[in-house]
Short mmCIF file of C-alpha atoms and ligand atoms in Angstrom, two decimals:
data_model
loop_
_atom_site.label_atom_id
_atom_site.label_comp_id
_atom_site.label_asym_id
_atom_site.label_seq_id
_atom_site.Cartn_x
_atom_site.Cartn_y
_atom_site.Cartn_z
CA UNK A 1 84.63 38.31 45.85
CA UNK A 2 81.67 35.89 46.93
CA UNK A 3 80.34 36.71 50.20
CA UNK A 4 77.33 34.30 52.02
CA UNK A 5 74.92 36.83 52.14
CA UNK A 6 71.37 36.23 53.60
CA UNK A 7 69.15 34.24 50.65
CA UNK A 8 67.83 36.83 48.19
CA UNK A 9 64.41 35.45 47.02
CA UNK A 10 62.52 36.70 43.53
CA UNK A 11 59.08 37.21 44.23
CA UNK A 12 55.87 37.88 41.43
CA UNK A 13 53.17 39.83 42.10
CA UNK A 14 50.92 39.31 39.28
CA UNK A 15 47.69 41.35 39.38
CA UNK A 16 44.56 41.60 36.39
CA UNK A 17 44.15 44.49 35.56
CA UNK A 18 40.12 46.05 36.55
CA UNK A 19 39.15 41.89 36.38
CA UNK A 20 35.64 41.78 36.68
CA UNK A 21 34.86 44.70 34.26
CA UNK A 22 37.86 43.60 32.18
CA UNK A 23 35.66 40.52 31.86
CA UNK A 24 32.07 41.46 31.66
CA UNK A 25 34.12 44.15 28.23
CA UNK A 26 35.95 40.74 26.79
CA UNK A 27 32.36 38.84 26.62
CA UNK A 28 30.59 41.79 25.71
CA UNK A 29 32.82 44.12 22.62
CA UNK A 30 29.68 46.28 22.46
CA UNK A 31 31.15 46.88 26.17
CA UNK A 32 34.81 48.15 25.14
CA UNK A 33 35.44 51.44 26.08
CA UNK A 34 32.85 52.34 28.04
CA UNK A 35 32.07 52.92 31.57
CA UNK A 36 30.84 49.84 33.67
CA UNK A 37 30.48 49.12 36.54
CA UNK A 38 30.13 45.40 37.91
CA UNK A 39 27.04 44.73 40.54
CA UNK A 40 26.14 47.69 42.41
CA UNK A 41 22.42 48.32 40.63
CA UNK A 42 20.05 47.30 42.74
CA UNK A 43 19.12 49.61 45.69
CA UNK A 44 21.43 48.88 47.91
CA UNK A 45 24.11 47.64 45.43
CA UNK A 46 27.48 47.27 46.43
CA UNK A 47 30.08 47.75 43.41
CA UNK A 48 32.86 44.63 43.08
CA UNK A 49 34.82 46.88 40.46
CA UNK A 50 35.37 49.42 37.61
CA UNK A 51 36.14 49.55 34.22
CA UNK A 52 39.28 52.42 34.13
CA UNK A 53 36.94 54.85 31.65
CA UNK A 54 34.90 54.43 34.90
CA UNK A 55 37.53 54.91 37.32
CA UNK A 56 38.14 58.11 35.76
CA UNK A 57 35.18 60.39 37.08
CA UNK A 58 35.91 58.28 40.54
CA UNK A 59 33.50 55.50 40.62
CA UNK A 60 35.79 52.78 42.79
CA UNK A 61 34.95 49.09 44.10
CA UNK A 62 32.87 49.55 47.46
CA UNK A 63 31.36 52.55 46.10
CA UNK A 64 27.73 52.09 46.08
CA UNK A 65 26.16 52.08 43.17
CA UNK A 66 23.67 55.20 43.90
CA UNK A 67 26.50 57.27 44.79
CA UNK A 68 28.61 56.12 41.27
CA UNK A 69 25.42 57.07 39.05
CA UNK A 70 25.72 60.65 40.31
CA UNK A 71 29.49 60.21 39.51
CA UNK A 72 28.91 59.03 36.30
CA UNK A 73 25.17 59.99 34.96
CA UNK A 74 26.33 57.17 31.27
CA UNK A 75 27.61 54.66 34.12
CA UNK A 76 26.15 51.14 32.34
CA UNK A 77 25.74 48.08 35.73
CA UNK A 78 26.79 44.55 35.11
CA UNK A 79 26.01 41.66 36.15
CA UNK A 80 29.14 39.32 38.32
CA UNK A 81 29.49 36.41 37.43
CA UNK A 82 31.57 34.36 39.15
CA UNK A 83 31.59 30.84 37.27
CA UNK A 84 32.94 32.55 34.66
CA UNK A 85 35.73 34.64 36.61
CA UNK A 86 36.76 31.30 38.50
CA UNK A 87 37.36 30.16 35.09
CA UNK A 88 39.12 32.76 33.83
CA UNK A 89 41.12 32.63 37.15
CA UNK A 90 41.98 28.80 36.68
CA UNK A 91 43.35 29.88 33.16
CA UNK A 92 45.44 31.71 34.83
CA UNK A 93 46.94 30.16 37.76
CA UNK A 94 47.52 27.27 35.08
CA UNK A 95 50.17 29.38 33.30
CA UNK A 96 51.53 30.34 36.86
CA UNK A 97 52.17 26.46 37.70
CA UNK A 98 54.20 26.36 34.27
CA UNK A 99 56.54 28.55 36.78
CA UNK A 100 56.65 27.45 39.97
CA UNK A 101 54.76 25.44 42.64
CA UNK A 102 55.61 28.48 44.94
CA UNK A 103 51.72 30.31 44.29
CA UNK A 104 49.85 31.43 46.86
CA UNK A 105 46.60 33.64 45.55
CA UNK A 106 45.08 36.45 46.90
CA UNK A 107 41.84 36.30 45.40
CA UNK A 108 40.75 35.10 41.69
CA UNK A 109 42.72 37.46 40.14
CA UNK A 110 46.10 37.82 42.06
CA UNK A 111 48.90 35.75 43.44
CA UNK A 112 52.11 36.16 44.68
CA UNK A 113 54.95 33.68 43.16
CA UNK A 114 58.02 32.79 43.55
CA UNK A 115 60.54 32.19 41.10
CA UNK A 116 63.71 31.92 42.59
CA UNK A 117 64.16 28.69 41.22
CA UNK A 118 61.43 28.05 39.01
CA UNK A 119 60.60 24.75 36.48
CA UNK A 120 61.74 26.85 32.96
CA UNK A 121 65.50 27.50 34.49
CA UNK A 122 65.42 31.49 33.83
CA UNK A 123 67.35 33.43 36.40
CA UNK A 124 65.38 36.49 35.34
CA UNK A 125 62.68 37.36 37.35
CA UNK A 126 61.63 40.27 35.26
CA UNK A 127 61.45 38.11 32.17
CA UNK A 128 59.24 35.63 34.12
CA UNK A 129 56.97 38.55 34.87
CA UNK A 130 57.01 39.56 31.09
CA UNK A 131 56.36 35.86 29.64
CA UNK A 132 53.61 35.68 31.69
CA UNK A 133 51.30 38.59 31.49
CA UNK A 134 51.56 37.34 27.44
CA UNK A 135 50.40 33.69 27.95
CA UNK A 136 47.83 35.37 30.09
CA UNK A 137 47.08 37.87 27.45
CA UNK A 138 47.18 34.80 24.78
CA UNK A 139 45.19 32.47 26.56
CA UNK A 140 42.35 34.88 27.32
CA UNK A 141 41.96 37.85 26.18
CA UNK A 142 42.90 40.71 29.31
CA UNK A 143 45.60 42.26 30.50
CA UNK A 144 47.48 41.74 33.35
CA UNK A 145 50.04 43.44 35.46
CA UNK A 146 53.11 42.65 37.67
CA UNK A 147 55.89 43.74 40.72
CA UNK A 148 58.72 42.00 40.68
CA UNK A 149 61.49 42.22 43.73
CA UNK A 150 62.95 40.09 47.07
CA UNK A 151 59.35 39.93 48.85
CA UNK A 152 56.27 40.01 48.87
CA UNK A 153 55.58 43.81 50.05
CA UNK A 154 57.50 45.19 47.39
CA UNK A 155 56.65 43.15 44.55
CA UNK A 156 53.10 43.89 45.75
CA UNK A 157 53.25 47.64 45.71
CA UNK A 158 55.43 47.85 43.09
CA UNK A 159 52.61 46.14 40.64
CA UNK A 160 50.65 49.27 40.88
CA UNK A 161 53.26 51.14 39.58
CA UNK A 162 52.81 50.91 35.44
CA UNK A 163 49.33 49.56 35.58
CA UNK A 164 46.89 49.00 33.16
CA UNK A 165 49.28 46.20 31.65
CA UNK A 166 52.60 47.16 32.52
CA UNK A 167 55.60 45.78 34.90
CA UNK A 168 57.98 47.11 37.48
CA UNK A 169 61.14 45.52 38.48
CA UNK A 170 62.72 46.62 41.66
CA UNK A 171 66.04 44.83 41.93
CA UNK A 172 68.07 44.23 45.28
CA UNK A 173 70.00 46.99 44.66
CA UNK A 174 67.03 49.32 44.41
CA UNK A 175 65.01 48.18 47.12
CA UNK A 176 66.00 51.27 49.36
CA UNK A 177 65.92 54.04 48.01
CA UNK A 178 63.14 53.00 45.92
CA UNK A 179 61.19 52.86 49.47
CA UNK A 180 62.33 55.91 51.34
CA UNK A 181 60.41 57.77 48.38
CA UNK A 182 57.68 55.39 48.94
CA UNK A 183 54.60 57.90 50.37
CA UNK A 184 53.10 56.32 53.67
CA UNK A 185 50.12 55.48 51.59
CA UNK A 186 51.19 52.86 49.27
CA UNK A 187 52.32 50.97 51.91
CA UNK A 188 50.77 47.81 52.10
CA UNK A 189 48.67 47.88 55.20
CA UNK A 190 48.07 51.28 55.43
CA UNK A 191 44.79 52.42 54.82
CA UNK A 192 42.61 55.82 55.89
CA UNK A 193 42.79 55.06 58.51
CA UNK A 194 46.02 54.27 59.34
CA UNK A 195 47.52 56.78 56.50
CA UNK A 196 45.71 59.33 58.72
CA UNK A 197 48.03 58.25 61.94
CA UNK A 198 50.74 58.34 60.15
CA UNK A 199 50.44 61.48 58.68
CA UNK A 200 49.76 63.08 62.30
CA UNK A 201 53.19 61.62 63.35
CA UNK A 202 54.21 63.28 60.65
CA UNK A 203 55.45 60.30 57.75
CA UNK A 204 54.63 61.20 55.18
CA UNK A 205 57.45 58.79 53.25
CA UNK A 206 59.14 55.62 53.31
CA UNK A 207 62.44 57.96 54.99
CA UNK A 208 60.00 60.09 57.82
CA UNK A 209 59.29 56.34 58.98
CA UNK A 210 62.41 55.17 58.51
CA UNK A 211 63.41 58.04 60.87
CA UNK A 212 61.66 56.65 63.68
CA UNK A 213 63.03 54.51 66.12
CA UNK A 214 60.91 50.71 66.91
CA UNK A 215 60.19 52.15 70.70
CA UNK A 216 58.03 54.67 68.76
CA UNK A 217 56.44 52.80 65.73
CA UNK A 218 55.58 49.65 68.97
CA UNK A 219 54.18 52.32 71.09
CA UNK A 220 52.51 54.17 68.47
CA UNK A 221 51.41 51.52 66.57
CA UNK A 222 51.20 48.64 68.71
CA UNK A 223 51.77 45.37 66.72
CA UNK A 224 52.20 46.25 63.39
CA UNK A 225 54.98 48.89 64.91
CA UNK A 226 57.74 45.79 64.19
CA UNK A 227 56.03 44.80 61.02
CA UNK A 228 56.48 49.33 59.90
CA UNK A 229 59.99 48.99 61.25
CA UNK A 230 61.43 45.97 58.85
CA UNK A 231 59.28 46.49 55.81
CA UNK A 232 60.85 50.29 55.16
CA UNK A 233 64.64 48.70 55.69
CA UNK A 234 63.25 45.79 53.07
CA UNK A 235 63.22 43.30 55.60
CA UNK A 236 59.99 41.01 54.50
CA UNK A 237 60.38 37.37 55.34
CA UNK A 238 56.99 36.25 54.62
CA UNK A 239 57.50 33.03 52.37
CA UNK A 240 55.31 32.81 49.21
CA UNK A 241 52.63 30.49 50.59
CA UNK A 242 51.63 27.43 48.23
CA UNK A 243 47.78 26.00 48.43
CA UNK A 244 46.00 27.85 50.72
CA UNK A 245 43.81 24.28 52.32
CA UNK A 246 40.23 26.09 52.75
CA UNK A 247 38.73 26.24 55.79
CA UNK A 248 35.02 26.80 55.69
CA UNK A 249 32.59 27.93 52.32
CA UNK A 250 29.66 30.03 52.42
CA UNK A 251 27.25 31.61 50.24
CA UNK A 252 24.70 34.39 51.71
CA UNK A 253 22.36 36.98 50.00
CA UNK A 254 21.52 40.28 51.20
CA UNK A 255 17.78 41.23 50.74
CA UNK A 256 16.11 44.42 49.16
CA UNK A 257 13.59 44.34 51.11
CA UNK A 258 14.05 43.30 55.39
CA UNK A 259 12.29 39.95 55.95
CA UNK A 260 10.56 39.32 60.01
CA UNK A 261 9.04 36.06 59.40
CA UNK A 262 10.38 32.80 59.81
CA UNK A 263 8.56 30.93 57.19
CA UNK A 264 10.40 33.22 54.63
CA UNK A 265 13.29 33.41 55.61
CA UNK A 266 13.53 29.43 55.21
CA UNK A 267 12.12 30.02 51.59
CA UNK A 268 15.41 32.55 50.96
CA UNK A 269 17.38 29.84 52.71
CA UNK A 270 16.30 27.21 50.34
CA UNK A 271 18.62 28.38 47.32
CA UNK A 272 21.60 29.61 49.80
CA UNK A 273 21.92 25.93 50.53
CA UNK A 274 21.38 24.86 47.03
CA UNK A 275 24.55 26.75 46.43
CA UNK A 276 26.49 25.86 49.16
CA UNK A 277 25.88 22.56 47.75
CA UNK A 278 26.58 23.62 45.04
CA UNK A 279 30.10 24.62 45.93
CA UNK A 280 30.87 21.91 48.31
CA UNK A 281 30.51 19.29 45.79
CA UNK A 282 32.72 21.76 43.71
CA UNK A 283 35.45 21.10 45.46
CA UNK A 284 34.95 18.07 46.42
CA UNK A 285 34.29 18.79 49.91
CA UNK A 286 31.99 17.86 52.43
CA UNK A 287 31.82 19.57 55.76
CA UNK A 288 30.49 18.69 59.86
CA UNK A 289 30.22 22.52 60.80
CA UNK A 290 26.87 24.35 59.77
CA UNK A 291 27.00 27.55 60.32
CA UNK A 292 23.12 30.17 59.51
CA UNK A 293 24.40 33.96 59.83
CA UNK A 294 21.90 36.04 60.05
CA UNK A 295 22.44 39.90 59.84
CA UNK A 296 19.56 42.24 60.92
CA UNK A 297 18.92 45.60 59.86
CA UNK A 298 20.07 47.28 62.51
CA UNK A 299 23.62 45.73 61.56
CA UNK A 300 23.48 42.59 64.78
CA UNK A 301 25.29 40.12 63.18
CA UNK A 302 24.69 36.96 64.24
CA UNK A 303 25.88 33.87 63.62
CA UNK A 304 24.54 30.26 65.12
CA UNK A 305 26.59 27.05 64.32
CA UNK A 306 25.92 22.89 64.96
CA UNK A 307 28.66 20.30 64.44
CA UNK A 308 27.17 16.96 63.14
CA UNK A 309 29.07 13.79 63.65
CA UNK A 310 29.19 13.46 59.56
CA UNK A 311 30.55 15.00 56.97
CA UNK A 312 27.80 16.78 54.75
CA UNK A 313 27.54 18.04 51.63
CA UNK A 314 23.38 17.37 50.80
CA UNK A 315 21.17 20.31 50.28
CA UNK A 316 18.45 18.40 52.57
CA UNK A 317 20.71 18.20 54.75
CA UNK A 318 22.25 21.49 55.59
CA UNK A 319 18.55 22.73 55.15
CA UNK A 320 17.36 20.29 57.82
CA UNK A 321 20.27 21.50 60.32
CA UNK A 322 19.73 25.46 59.13
CA UNK A 323 16.46 25.15 59.82
CA UNK A 324 16.69 23.81 63.46
CA UNK A 325 19.31 26.68 64.03
CA UNK A 326 16.51 29.36 62.92
CA UNK A 327 14.22 28.42 65.06
CA UNK A 328 15.85 28.52 67.99
CA UNK A 329 15.20 31.50 70.62
CA UNK A 330 16.11 34.96 70.15
CA UNK A 331 15.94 36.11 66.26
CA UNK A 332 14.97 39.80 65.94
CA UNK A 333 12.73 41.17 63.46
CA UNK A 334 13.66 42.80 60.59
CA UNK A 335 16.28 40.78 58.73
CA UNK A 336 18.23 42.12 56.08
CA UNK A 337 21.15 39.02 55.29
CA UNK A 338 20.96 35.65 55.40
CA UNK A 339 24.53 33.57 55.34
CA UNK A 340 25.12 29.80 55.34
CA UNK A 341 28.28 28.37 55.47
CA UNK A 342 30.21 24.90 56.09
CA UNK A 343 33.16 24.81 58.12
CA UNK A 344 35.34 21.51 59.69
CA UNK A 345 36.08 20.10 55.92
CA UNK A 346 36.69 16.74 55.11
CA UNK A 347 40.19 18.28 53.42
CA UNK A 348 42.44 19.32 55.61
CA UNK A 349 44.53 15.78 54.90
CA UNK A 350 44.72 16.97 51.31
CA UNK A 351 47.26 19.56 51.64
CA UNK A 352 50.42 17.27 50.19
CA UNK A 353 52.51 20.33 48.47
CA UNK A 354 55.50 21.30 50.99
CA UNK A 355 57.51 23.94 50.07
CA UNK A 356 60.97 22.96 50.93
CA UNK A 357 63.23 24.13 53.87
CA UNK A 358 64.82 27.18 52.80
CA UNK A 359 68.44 27.72 53.42
CA UNK A 360 69.39 29.96 55.75
CA UNK A 361 72.54 30.99 53.73
CA UNK A 362 74.03 30.75 50.62
CA UNK A 363 76.57 31.75 48.42
CA UNK A 364 75.14 33.99 46.67
CA UNK A 365 76.78 35.79 42.63
CA UNK A 366 75.15 38.66 41.03
CA UNK A 367 72.13 37.41 39.05
CA UNK A 368 70.03 39.18 37.09
CA UNK A 369 66.82 39.87 38.67
MG1 LIG B 401 43.08 43.24 39.85
#
């Protein structure tokens, strides 16, 4: 018998494997098979990515370079190259759009795709994911992994399971058992602190989580209580949101020595404003609000903004405003980071892609997933 059910979606989460590190190995074959870290070689450097060879030694992204080298003395440091990442990321996104316009990028190397209805008329999200990964390999030389399921949350968790260069499908009928045995620290949103908290309440798996009432979860986890209550029951209705409009554009620099003089700061801000100009022009936008971000050596943060009557993208105009902001009172000595961001961008009306209103119910037949 055919019965009406809530519409079943087919979501893929695609995630490039060790993206920055893999790009470095692609561009310099002598790095293949070596333990490498991207970024992080300076005195205050923090690593942005590590190759799988480096991960074996415990090297992780967001780790201080100084610690990484202790864990892995033969670690090779490579510079970040955002131009190159962006270029490859654009190529990968083009592949996604061959299948669906419902693409929600999470970063340069990750995105959600809703392929419930897709341009190829392919009913199997698993086969689409396989094709996409093959195309990524052909057109970029890089490996990607994928997770396939009924919502973004499960797709995201699943993409990690057969990484690297693998994929995992959690079809509708396996959703509940999959979540029940899932380790609580694998739940998206559960970081170190949340994990400890869950453990304290005796929650180690999805099943443990399921045993808690919504009242208990709300009481102990506040707003996220209801999120966890639903998620473990396979309920997560967040849609794949395409073409997020960029709200701001920024560039910043951390200095290896703290700076005290404003004149010296201006010198440092000039190339930052150039970078902002370059990014604005590349995105073909201009902004009205200029924000200067100042981080002091004691890690306190100050932001100073000014909104102009006109949209600007020229570095000299940006510097004019930044100079004005810099010479306001209240500067402390010893600055470790300066940044400039532009917001109030003139791209608000450019968003043309609209998600068609989802039908709440439709007749559902058993389909390949
Ligand atoms: Mg990745």
